[in-house]
Amino acid sequence: MKRFAQKLTKENKAPKNRTKTWSCLRNIFLIICFLPLFYFCADVLNKSGKVSIIIPVYNVEKYIGECLDSVINQTYKNLEIICVDDCGTDNSVKIVEEYSQKDKRIKIVHHNRNKGLAITRNTGVQNSNGEYIFFLDSDDYLNLDIIELLVERQKKTNADVVVSSFRNFAREKIPNINSILKNRNFFKFIPRERCQIDFDNFQNNLNSIFYVVWGKLFKKDFLIKNNIWHINQNICAEDNGFCLKVLSNFPLVSFLKNVGVNYRINPSSITLNLTFLKQRTDTETMLKDFFQYLDQQFEKDKAEKLKELTINSPIYNSFFKSAILHTLIYRPTRILGFWA
């Protein structure tokens, strides 16, 4: 009788054990199926609204602290701060490392050799995880509310690019500082909520604020989708080429009147120490890269129209009419095989 009872008990337990086993397997199956979706949603939430601030670091030990202070103390906190070490010779990177110990939003990416500003910015974008990209030079600093204002405007307008104003300043003695400040006042624009770039206003925007990459909030998806990168060479006109590529894709732009970047007139900066020949050679390299981009990105009619608008813009018209390069690359209505 006892054995019969034990047998009966085992038989009653067997279905329950099978049920537990199937339940366990089902749960494992569901976890396997939904885990990628969970990570995808977590990644989307993590990127949502995040601004990736990209700061090239090269021999700026005198200025990098002020730059980083202005970033980590922004009223907008959802930031990742990507500092790209371009292999300078001073203590800049050590200073950044000290800051990164105090603020985990700071991420340091190291080059194995000096590659220049254009490639350094590309490295920053490649290592970014944010929804937005903001370029900042390491000798400049930000007003503390500008990132919040830029993001608010982008959310309101869904603009591809939001542009802020800026302020020039100099704390060191620089020859001819007044004329330098006057020349830098050409970055002027009319604050407006929406501006759809097209053929009609391409030149006006090129000739004003769309000449430098700093002070602008870019939607990262817009840049990646349209294959917009800095030229993969160490030249001084890298900002110009990047902005030309942005404008050629006819973005929706919003302009803020608020000052964002405090732009330092730095006596050791690249732009203040260019020779005429270097400037012309680098501009030629940049334009060649841009025209090749147009040929690859757009139908022939649009590409040729944008080339013509660029050639006839006040900024580049004198370059194309140069006696030195006239026979190589300039005709009033056509681009020669130089850019083929």
Coordinates of N, CA and C in Angstrom, one line a residue, residues 103-309:
D103 N 34.3 64.5 -14.0 CA 33.0 64.5 -14.7 C 33.1 63.3 -15.7
K104 N 32.2 62.3 -15.5 CA 32.3 61.1 -16.3 C 31.7 61.3 -17.7
R105 N 31.1 62.5 -18.0 CA 30.6 62.8 -19.3 C 31.8 63.0 -20.3
I106 N 33.0 63.3 -19.8 CA 34.1 63.6 -20.6 C 34.7 62.2 -21.1
K107 N 34.8 62.1 -22.4 CA 35.4 60.9 -23.0 C 36.6 61.4 -23.8
I108 N 37.8 60.7 -23.6 CA 39.0 61.1 -24.3 C 39.3 60.1 -25.4
V109 N 39.5 60.5 -26.6 CA 39.9 59.7 -27.7 C 41.3 60.1 -28.2
H110 N 42.2 59.1 -28.3 CA 43.6 59.4 -28.6 C 43.9 59.1 -30.1
H111 N 44.6 60.0 -30.8 CA 45.2 59.7 -32.1 C 46.6 59.1 -31.8
N112 N 47.1 58.3 -32.7 CA 48.4 57.8 -32.6 C 49.5 58.7 -33.2
R113 N 49.0 59.8 -33.9 CA 49.9 60.8 -34.4 C 49.1 62.1 -34.7
N114 N 49.7 63.2 -34.9 CA 49.0 64.4 -35.2 C 48.4 64.3 -36.6
K115 N 47.1 64.6 -36.7 CA 46.4 64.4 -38.0 C 45.7 65.7 -38.5
G116 N 45.7 66.7 -37.6 CA 45.0 68.0 -38.0 C 43.6 68.1 -37.6
L117 N 43.1 69.3 -37.7 CA 41.8 69.6 -37.2 C 40.6 68.9 -37.9
A118 N 40.7 68.8 -39.2 CA 39.6 68.2 -39.9 C 39.4 66.7 -39.5
I119 N 40.5 65.9 -39.6 CA 40.4 64.5 -39.2 C 40.0 64.3 -37.7
T120 N 40.5 65.3 -36.9 CA 40.2 65.2 -35.5 C 38.7 65.4 -35.2
R121 N 38.1 66.3 -35.9 CA 36.6 66.4 -35.8 C 35.9 65.2 -36.3
N122 N 36.4 64.6 -37.4 CA 35.8 63.4 -37.9 C 35.8 62.3 -36.9
T123 N 37.0 62.2 -36.2 CA 37.2 61.2 -35.2 C 36.1 61.4 -34.0
G124 N 35.9 62.6 -33.7 CA 34.9 62.9 -32.7 C 33.5 62.5 -33.1
V125 N 33.1 62.7 -34.3 CA 31.8 62.3 -34.8 C 31.7 60.8 -34.8
Q126 N 32.7 60.1 -35.2 CA 32.7 58.7 -35.3 C 32.6 58.0 -33.9
N127 N 33.1 58.7 -32.9 CA 33.0 58.2 -31.5 C 31.8 58.8 -30.7
S128 N 30.9 59.5 -31.4 CA 29.8 60.1 -30.7 C 28.6 59.2 -30.6
N129 N 27.8 59.4 -29.6 CA 26.6 58.6 -29.4 C 25.3 59.5 -29.2
G130 N 25.5 60.8 -29.4 CA 24.4 61.7 -29.2 C 23.5 61.9 -30.4
E131 N 22.3 62.5 -30.2 CA 21.4 62.9 -31.2 C 21.9 64.1 -32.0
Y132 N 22.7 64.9 -31.3 CA 23.1 66.2 -31.9 C 24.7 66.2 -31.9
I133 N 25.2 67.0 -32.8 CA 26.7 67.3 -32.8 C 26.9 68.8 -32.7
F134 N 27.8 69.1 -31.8 CA 28.2 70.5 -31.6 C 29.7 70.6 -31.6
F135 N 30.3 71.3 -32.5 CA 31.8 71.5 -32.6 C 32.2 72.7 -31.8
L136 N 33.3 72.5 -31.0 CA 33.8 73.6 -30.2 C 35.3 73.6 -30.2
D137 N 35.9 74.7 -30.5 CA 37.4 74.8 -30.5 C 37.9 74.9 -29.1
S138 N 39.0 74.3 -28.8 CA 39.5 74.2 -27.4 C 40.1 75.5 -26.8
D139 N 40.2 76.6 -27.6 CA 40.6 77.9 -27.1 C 39.5 78.8 -26.9
D140 N 38.2 78.4 -27.2 CA 37.0 79.2 -27.1 C 36.2 78.7 -25.9
Y141 N 35.2 79.4 -25.5 CA 34.3 78.9 -24.4 C 32.9 79.4 -24.7
L142 N 31.9 78.7 -24.0 CA 30.5 78.9 -24.3 C 29.8 79.7 -23.2
N143 N 28.8 80.4 -23.6 CA 27.8 80.9 -22.6 C 27.1 79.8 -22.0
L144 N 26.8 79.8 -20.7 CA 26.4 78.6 -20.0 C 25.0 78.1 -20.4
D145 N 24.2 78.9 -21.0 CA 22.8 78.4 -21.4 C 22.6 78.1 -22.9
I146 N 23.7 78.2 -23.6 CA 23.5 78.1 -25.1 C 23.1 76.7 -25.6
I147 N 23.6 75.7 -25.0 CA 23.2 74.3 -25.5 C 21.7 74.1 -25.2
E148 N 21.2 74.5 -24.1 CA 19.8 74.4 -23.8 C 19.0 75.2 -24.8
L149 N 19.4 76.4 -25.1 CA 18.6 77.2 -26.0 C 18.6 76.6 -27.4
L150 N 19.8 76.1 -27.8 CA 19.9 75.5 -29.2 C 19.0 74.2 -29.3
V151 N 19.0 73.4 -28.2 CA 18.1 72.2 -28.2 C 16.6 72.6 -28.2
E152 N 16.3 73.5 -27.4 CA 14.9 74.0 -27.4 C 14.4 74.5 -28.7
R153 N 15.3 75.2 -29.4 CA 14.9 75.7 -30.7 C 14.8 74.5 -31.7
Q154 N 15.7 73.6 -31.6 CA 15.6 72.5 -32.6 C 14.3 71.6 -32.3
K155 N 14.0 71.4 -31.1 CA 12.8 70.7 -30.8 C 11.5 71.4 -31.3
K156 N 11.6 72.7 -31.2 CA 10.4 73.5 -31.6 C 10.3 73.5 -33.2
T157 N 11.4 73.6 -33.9 CA 11.3 73.8 -35.3 C 11.7 72.5 -36.2
N158 N 12.3 71.5 -35.5 CA 12.8 70.3 -36.2 C 13.8 70.7 -37.2
A159 N 14.6 71.7 -37.0 CA 15.6 72.2 -37.9 C 16.8 71.2 -38.0
D160 N 17.4 71.1 -39.1 CA 18.6 70.2 -39.3 C 19.8 70.9 -38.7
V161 N 19.8 72.2 -38.7 CA 20.9 73.0 -38.1 C 20.3 74.2 -37.4
V162 N 20.8 74.4 -36.1 CA 20.5 75.6 -35.4 C 21.7 76.4 -35.2
V163 N 21.7 77.7 -35.5 CA 22.9 78.5 -35.5 C 22.7 79.6 -34.4
S164 N 23.8 79.8 -33.6 CA 23.8 80.8 -32.6 C 24.8 81.9 -33.1
S165 N 24.7 83.1 -32.4 CA 25.6 84.2 -32.7 C 26.9 83.9 -31.9
F166 N 27.8 84.9 -31.9 CA 29.1 84.7 -31.2 C 29.7 86.1 -30.9
R167 N 30.7 86.0 -30.1 CA 31.4 87.2 -29.6 C 32.9 87.0 -29.8
N168 N 33.6 88.0 -30.4 CA 35.0 88.0 -30.5 C 35.6 88.6 -29.2
F169 N 36.7 88.0 -28.8 CA 37.5 88.7 -27.7 C 39.0 88.3 -27.8
A170 N 39.8 89.1 -27.2 CA 41.2 88.9 -27.2 C 41.7 89.4 -25.8
R171 N 42.5 88.5 -25.2 CA 43.1 88.9 -23.9 C 44.6 89.1 -23.9
E172 N 45.2 88.9 -25.1 CA 46.6 89.0 -25.3 C 46.9 90.1 -26.4
K173 N 48.0 90.7 -26.3 CA 48.3 91.8 -27.3 C 48.6 91.2 -28.6
I174 N 47.8 91.6 -29.6 CA 47.9 91.1 -31.0 C 48.0 92.3 -31.9
P175 N 49.0 92.4 -32.8 CA 49.1 93.5 -33.8 C 47.9 93.6 -34.6
N176 N 47.5 94.8 -34.9 CA 46.3 95.1 -35.8 C 45.0 94.4 -35.3
I177 N 44.8 94.3 -34.0 CA 43.7 93.6 -33.5 C 42.4 94.2 -33.9
N178 N 42.3 95.5 -34.1 CA 41.1 96.2 -34.5 C 40.6 95.8 -35.9
S179 N 41.6 95.7 -36.8 CA 41.3 95.3 -38.2 C 40.9 93.8 -38.2
I180 N 41.5 93.0 -37.4 CA 41.1 91.6 -37.3 C 39.7 91.4 -36.8
L181 N 39.4 92.2 -35.7 CA 38.0 92.1 -35.2 C 37.0 92.6 -36.2
K182 N 37.3 93.6 -37.0 CA 36.4 94.1 -38.0 C 36.2 93.1 -39.1
N183 N 37.3 92.4 -39.5 CA 37.2 91.4 -40.6 C 36.3 90.3 -40.2
R184 N 36.3 90.0 -38.9 CA 35.5 88.8 -38.4 C 34.1 89.1 -38.2
N185 N 33.7 90.4 -38.4 CA 32.3 90.7 -38.3 C 31.4 90.3 -39.5
F186 N 32.0 89.6 -40.5 CA 31.2 89.3 -41.6 C 30.3 88.1 -41.3
F187 N 30.5 87.4 -40.1 CA 29.5 86.4 -39.7 C 28.3 87.0 -39.2
K188 N 27.5 87.6 -40.0 CA 26.3 88.3 -39.6 C 25.1 87.6 -40.3
F189 N 24.0 87.6 -39.5 CA 22.7 87.0 -40.1 C 21.6 87.6 -39.3
I190 N 20.4 87.4 -39.9 CA 19.2 87.9 -39.3 C 18.5 86.8 -38.5
P191 N 18.4 87.0 -37.2 CA 17.7 85.9 -36.4 C 16.3 85.6 -36.9
R192 N 16.1 84.3 -37.2 CA 14.8 83.9 -37.7 C 14.5 82.5 -37.3
E193 N 13.3 82.1 -37.2 CA 13.0 80.8 -36.7 C 13.2 79.7 -37.7
R194 N 12.9 79.9 -38.9 CA 13.0 78.9 -40.0 C 13.6 79.5 -41.3
C195 N 14.5 78.8 -41.9 CA 15.0 79.2 -43.2 C 15.3 78.0 -44.0
Q196 N 14.6 77.7 -45.0 CA 14.8 76.5 -45.8 C 15.8 76.9 -46.9
I197 N 17.0 76.3 -46.8 CA 18.1 76.6 -47.8 C 17.6 76.0 -49.2
D198 N 17.9 76.8 -50.2 CA 17.6 76.4 -51.6 C 18.6 77.1 -52.5
F199 N 18.4 77.0 -53.8 CA 19.3 77.6 -54.8 C 19.3 79.1 -54.6
D200 N 18.1 79.7 -54.3 CA 18.0 81.2 -54.2 C 18.7 81.8 -53.1
N201 N 18.8 81.1 -52.0 CA 19.5 81.7 -50.8 C 20.8 81.0 -50.5
F202 N 21.3 80.1 -51.3 CA 22.5 79.4 -51.1 C 23.7 80.3 -50.9
Q203 N 23.9 81.3 -51.8 CA 25.0 82.2 -51.7 C 25.0 83.1 -50.5
N204 N 23.8 83.6 -50.2 CA 23.7 84.5 -49.0 C 24.1 83.8 -47.7
N205 N 23.6 82.6 -47.6 CA 24.0 81.9 -46.3 C 25.5 81.4 -46.3
L206 N 26.0 81.1 -47.5 CA 27.4 80.8 -47.6 C 28.3 82.0 -47.3
N207 N 27.8 83.2 -47.6 CA 28.6 84.4 -47.4 C 28.5 85.0 -46.0
S208 N 27.6 84.4 -45.2 CA 27.5 85.0 -43.9 C 27.9 83.9 -42.8
I209 N 27.0 83.4 -42.1 CA 27.4 82.6 -40.9 C 27.9 81.2 -41.3
F210 N 27.5 80.7 -42.5 CA 27.9 79.3 -42.9 C 29.3 79.3 -43.5
Y211 N 30.2 79.7 -42.6 CA 31.6 79.7 -43.0 C 32.5 79.0 -42.0
V212 N 31.9 78.7 -40.8 CA 32.6 78.0 -39.8 C 31.7 77.0 -39.2
V213 N 32.2 75.9 -38.6 CA 31.3 74.8 -38.0 C 31.0 75.1 -36.6
W214 N 31.7 75.9 -35.9 CA 31.4 76.1 -34.4 C 30.2 77.0 -34.3
G215 N 29.6 76.9 -33.1 CA 28.4 77.7 -32.8 C 27.1 77.2 -33.4
K216 N 27.1 75.9 -33.9 CA 26.0 75.3 -34.6 C 25.6 74.0 -34.0
L217 N 24.3 73.7 -33.8 CA 23.9 72.4 -33.4 C 23.4 71.7 -34.6
F218 N 24.0 70.6 -35.0 CA 23.7 69.7 -36.1 C 23.0 68.5 -35.7
K219 N 21.9 68.1 -36.4 CA 21.3 66.8 -36.2 C 22.3 65.8 -36.8
K220 N 22.7 64.8 -35.9 CA 23.7 63.9 -36.4 C 23.1 63.0 -37.6
D221 N 21.9 62.7 -37.5 CA 21.3 61.9 -38.6 C 21.4 62.6 -39.9
F222 N 21.2 63.9 -39.9 CA 21.3 64.7 -41.1 C 22.7 64.6 -41.7
L223 N 23.7 64.7 -40.8 CA 25.1 64.6 -41.3 C 25.4 63.2 -41.9
I224 N 25.0 62.2 -41.1 CA 25.4 60.8 -41.6 C 24.6 60.4 -42.8
K225 N 23.3 60.7 -42.9 CA 22.5 60.4 -44.0 C 23.0 61.0 -45.3
N226 N 23.5 62.2 -45.2 CA 24.0 62.9 -46.4 C 25.5 62.8 -46.6
N227 N 26.2 61.9 -45.8 CA 27.6 61.6 -45.9 C 28.4 62.9 -45.8
I228 N 28.1 63.7 -44.8 CA 28.8 65.0 -44.6 C 29.9 64.8 -43.6
W229 N 31.2 64.9 -44.1 CA 32.4 64.8 -43.2 C 33.3 65.9 -43.6
H230 N 34.2 66.2 -42.7 CA 35.3 67.1 -43.0 C 36.3 66.4 -44.0
I231 N 36.9 67.2 -44.8 CA 37.9 66.6 -45.7 C 38.9 65.8 -44.9
N232 N 39.4 64.7 -45.5 CA 40.3 63.8 -44.9 C 41.7 64.2 -45.1
Q233 N 42.0 65.5 -44.9 CA 43.3 66.0 -45.1 C 43.6 67.1 -44.1
N234 N 44.8 67.4 -43.8 CA 45.2 68.4 -42.8 C 45.4 69.7 -43.6
I235 N 44.2 70.5 -43.7 CA 44.3 71.8 -44.4 C 43.6 72.8 -43.5
C236 N 43.8 74.1 -43.8 CA 43.2 75.2 -43.0 C 41.8 75.6 -43.3
A237 N 41.3 75.1 -44.5 CA 40.0 75.6 -44.9 C 38.9 74.5 -44.7
E238 N 39.2 73.7 -43.6 CA 38.3 72.5 -43.4 C 36.9 72.9 -43.1
D239 N 36.7 74.0 -42.3 CA 35.4 74.5 -41.9 C 34.5 74.8 -43.2
N240 N 35.2 75.5 -44.1 CA 34.5 76.0 -45.3 C 33.9 74.8 -46.1
G241 N 34.7 73.8 -46.3 CA 34.2 72.6 -47.1 C 33.1 71.9 -46.4
F242 N 33.2 71.7 -45.1 CA 32.1 71.1 -44.3 C 30.8 71.9 -44.5
C243 N 30.9 73.2 -44.3 CA 29.7 74.0 -44.4 C 29.1 74.0 -45.8
L244 N 29.9 74.0 -46.8 CA 29.5 73.9 -48.2 C 28.7 72.6 -48.4
K245 N 29.2 71.5 -47.9 CA 28.5 70.2 -48.0 C 27.1 70.3 -47.3
V246 N 27.1 70.9 -46.1 CA 25.8 71.0 -45.3 C 24.8 71.8 -46.2
L247 N 25.2 73.0 -46.7 CA 24.3 73.8 -47.4 C 23.8 73.2 -48.7
S248 N 24.7 72.4 -49.4 CA 24.3 71.8 -50.6 C 23.2 70.8 -50.5
N249 N 22.9 70.3 -49.3 CA 21.8 69.4 -49.0 C 20.6 70.1 -48.6
F250 N 20.5 71.4 -48.7 CA 19.4 72.3 -48.5 C 18.7 72.0 -47.2
P251 N 19.4 72.2 -46.1 CA 18.8 71.9 -44.7 C 17.8 73.0 -44.3
L252 N 17.0 72.6 -43.4 CA 16.1 73.6 -42.7 C 17.0 74.1 -41.5
V253 N 17.1 75.5 -41.5 CA 18.0 76.1 -40.6 C 17.2 77.1 -39.7
S254 N 17.6 77.1 -38.4 CA 17.0 78.1 -37.5 C 18.1 79.0 -36.9
F255 N 17.9 80.3 -36.9 CA 19.0 81.2 -36.4 C 18.6 81.8 -35.1
L256 N 19.4 81.7 -34.1 CA 19.2 82.3 -32.8 C 20.0 83.6 -32.7
K257 N 19.4 84.6 -32.0 CA 20.1 85.8 -31.8 C 21.1 85.7 -30.6
N258 N 20.9 84.7 -29.8 CA 21.8 84.5 -28.6 C 23.2 84.2 -28.9
V259 N 24.1 84.8 -28.1 CA 25.5 84.5 -28.3 C 25.8 83.1 -27.7
G260 N 26.5 82.3 -28.5 CA 26.8 81.0 -28.0 C 28.3 80.8 -27.7
V261 N 29.1 81.1 -28.7 CA 30.6 80.9 -28.6 C 31.3 82.2 -28.4
N262 N 32.2 82.2 -27.4 CA 33.1 83.3 -27.2 C 34.4 83.0 -27.9
Y263 N 34.6 83.6 -29.1 CA 35.6 83.2 -30.0 C 36.9 84.0 -29.7
R264 N 37.9 83.3 -29.3 CA 39.2 83.9 -28.9 C 40.1 84.2 -30.1
I265 N 40.5 85.5 -30.2 CA 41.5 85.9 -31.2 C 42.8 85.4 -30.6
N266 N 43.3 84.3 -31.0 CA 44.5 83.6 -30.5 C 45.7 83.9 -31.3
P267 N 46.8 84.5 -30.8 CA 47.9 84.9 -31.6 C 48.7 83.7 -32.2
S268 N 48.4 82.5 -31.6 CA 49.1 81.3 -32.1 C 48.2 80.5 -33.0
S269 N 47.0 80.9 -33.3 CA 46.0 80.2 -34.0 C 46.4 80.0 -35.5
I270 N 45.9 79.0 -36.1 CA 46.2 78.7 -37.5 C 45.8 79.8 -38.4
T271 N 44.6 80.4 -38.2 CA 44.1 81.4 -39.1 C 44.9 82.7 -39.1
L272 N 45.5 83.0 -38.0 CA 46.3 84.2 -37.9 C 47.8 84.1 -38.4
N273 N 48.1 82.8 -38.7 CA 49.5 82.6 -39.1 C 49.6 81.9 -40.5
L274 N 48.6 82.1 -41.4 CA 48.7 81.6 -42.7 C 49.4 82.4 -43.7
T275 N 50.2 81.8 -44.5 CA 50.8 82.5 -45.6 C 49.7 82.6 -46.8
F276 N 49.9 83.6 -47.6 CA 49.0 83.7 -48.8 C 48.9 82.4 -49.6
L277 N 50.1 81.9 -49.9 CA 50.2 80.7 -50.7 C 49.5 79.5 -50.1
K278 N 49.7 79.3 -48.8 CA 49.1 78.2 -48.0 C 47.6 78.3 -48.1
Q279 N 47.1 79.5 -47.9 CA 45.7 79.8 -47.9 C 45.1 79.4 -49.2
R280 N 45.7 79.8 -50.3 CA 45.2 79.5 -51.6 C 45.3 78.1 -52.0
T281 N 46.4 77.4 -51.6 CA 46.6 76.0 -51.9 C 45.5 75.2 -51.1
D282 N 45.3 75.5 -49.9 CA 44.3 74.8 -49.1 C 42.9 75.0 -49.6
T283 N 42.6 76.2 -50.0 CA 41.3 76.5 -50.6 C 41.0 75.7 -51.8
E284 N 42.1 75.6 -52.7 CA 42.0 74.8 -53.9 C 41.7 73.4 -53.5
T285 N 42.4 72.8 -52.5 CA 42.2 71.4 -52.1 C 40.7 71.2 -51.6
M286 N 40.3 72.2 -50.8 CA 38.9 72.1 -50.2 C 37.9 72.1 -51.3
L287 N 38.0 73.0 -52.2 CA 37.0 73.2 -53.3 C 37.0 71.9 -54.2
K288 N 38.2 71.4 -54.4 CA 38.2 70.2 -55.3 C 37.5 69.0 -54.6
D289 N 37.7 68.9 -53.2 CA 37.0 67.9 -52.5 C 35.4 68.1 -52.5
F290 N 35.0 69.4 -52.4 CA 33.6 69.7 -52.4 C 33.0 69.4 -53.7
F291 N 33.6 69.8 -54.8 CA 33.0 69.5 -56.1 C 33.0 68.0 -56.4
Q292 N 33.9 67.2 -55.9 CA 33.8 65.8 -56.0 C 32.7 65.2 -55.2
Y293 N 32.4 65.8 -54.1 CA 31.3 65.4 -53.2 C 30.0 65.7 -54.0
L294 N 29.9 66.9 -54.6 CA 28.7 67.2 -55.4 C 28.4 66.2 -56.5
D295 N 29.5 65.8 -57.2 CA 29.3 64.8 -58.3 C 28.8 63.5 -57.8
Q296 N 29.3 63.1 -56.6 CA 28.9 61.8 -56.0 C 27.5 61.8 -55.4
Q297 N 27.1 63.0 -54.9 CA 25.9 63.1 -54.0 C 24.7 63.4 -54.8
F298 N 24.8 64.1 -55.9 CA 23.6 64.7 -56.6 C 23.6 64.3 -58.1
E299 N 22.4 64.5 -58.6 CA 22.2 64.5 -60.1 C 23.1 65.6 -60.7
K300 N 23.4 65.4 -62.0 CA 24.3 66.3 -62.7 C 23.8 67.7 -62.7
D301 N 22.5 67.9 -62.9 CA 22.0 69.3 -63.0 C 22.2 70.1 -61.7
K302 N 21.8 69.4 -60.6 CA 22.0 70.1 -59.3 C 23.4 70.3 -59.0
A303 N 24.3 69.3 -59.2 CA 25.7 69.4 -59.0 C 26.3 70.6 -59.7
E304 N 26.0 70.7 -61.0 CA 26.5 71.8 -61.8 C 26.0 73.2 -61.4
K305 N 24.7 73.2 -61.0 CA 24.2 74.5 -60.5 C 24.9 75.0 -59.2
L306 N 25.1 74.0 -58.3 CA 25.8 74.4 -57.0 C 27.2 74.8 -57.3
K307 N 27.9 74.1 -58.2 CA 29.2 74.6 -58.6 C 29.3 76.0 -59.1
E308 N 28.3 76.3 -59.9 CA 28.3 77.6 -60.5 C 28.0 78.7 -59.4
L309 N 27.1 78.4 -58.5 CA 26.8 79.3 -57.4 C 28.0 79.5 -56.5

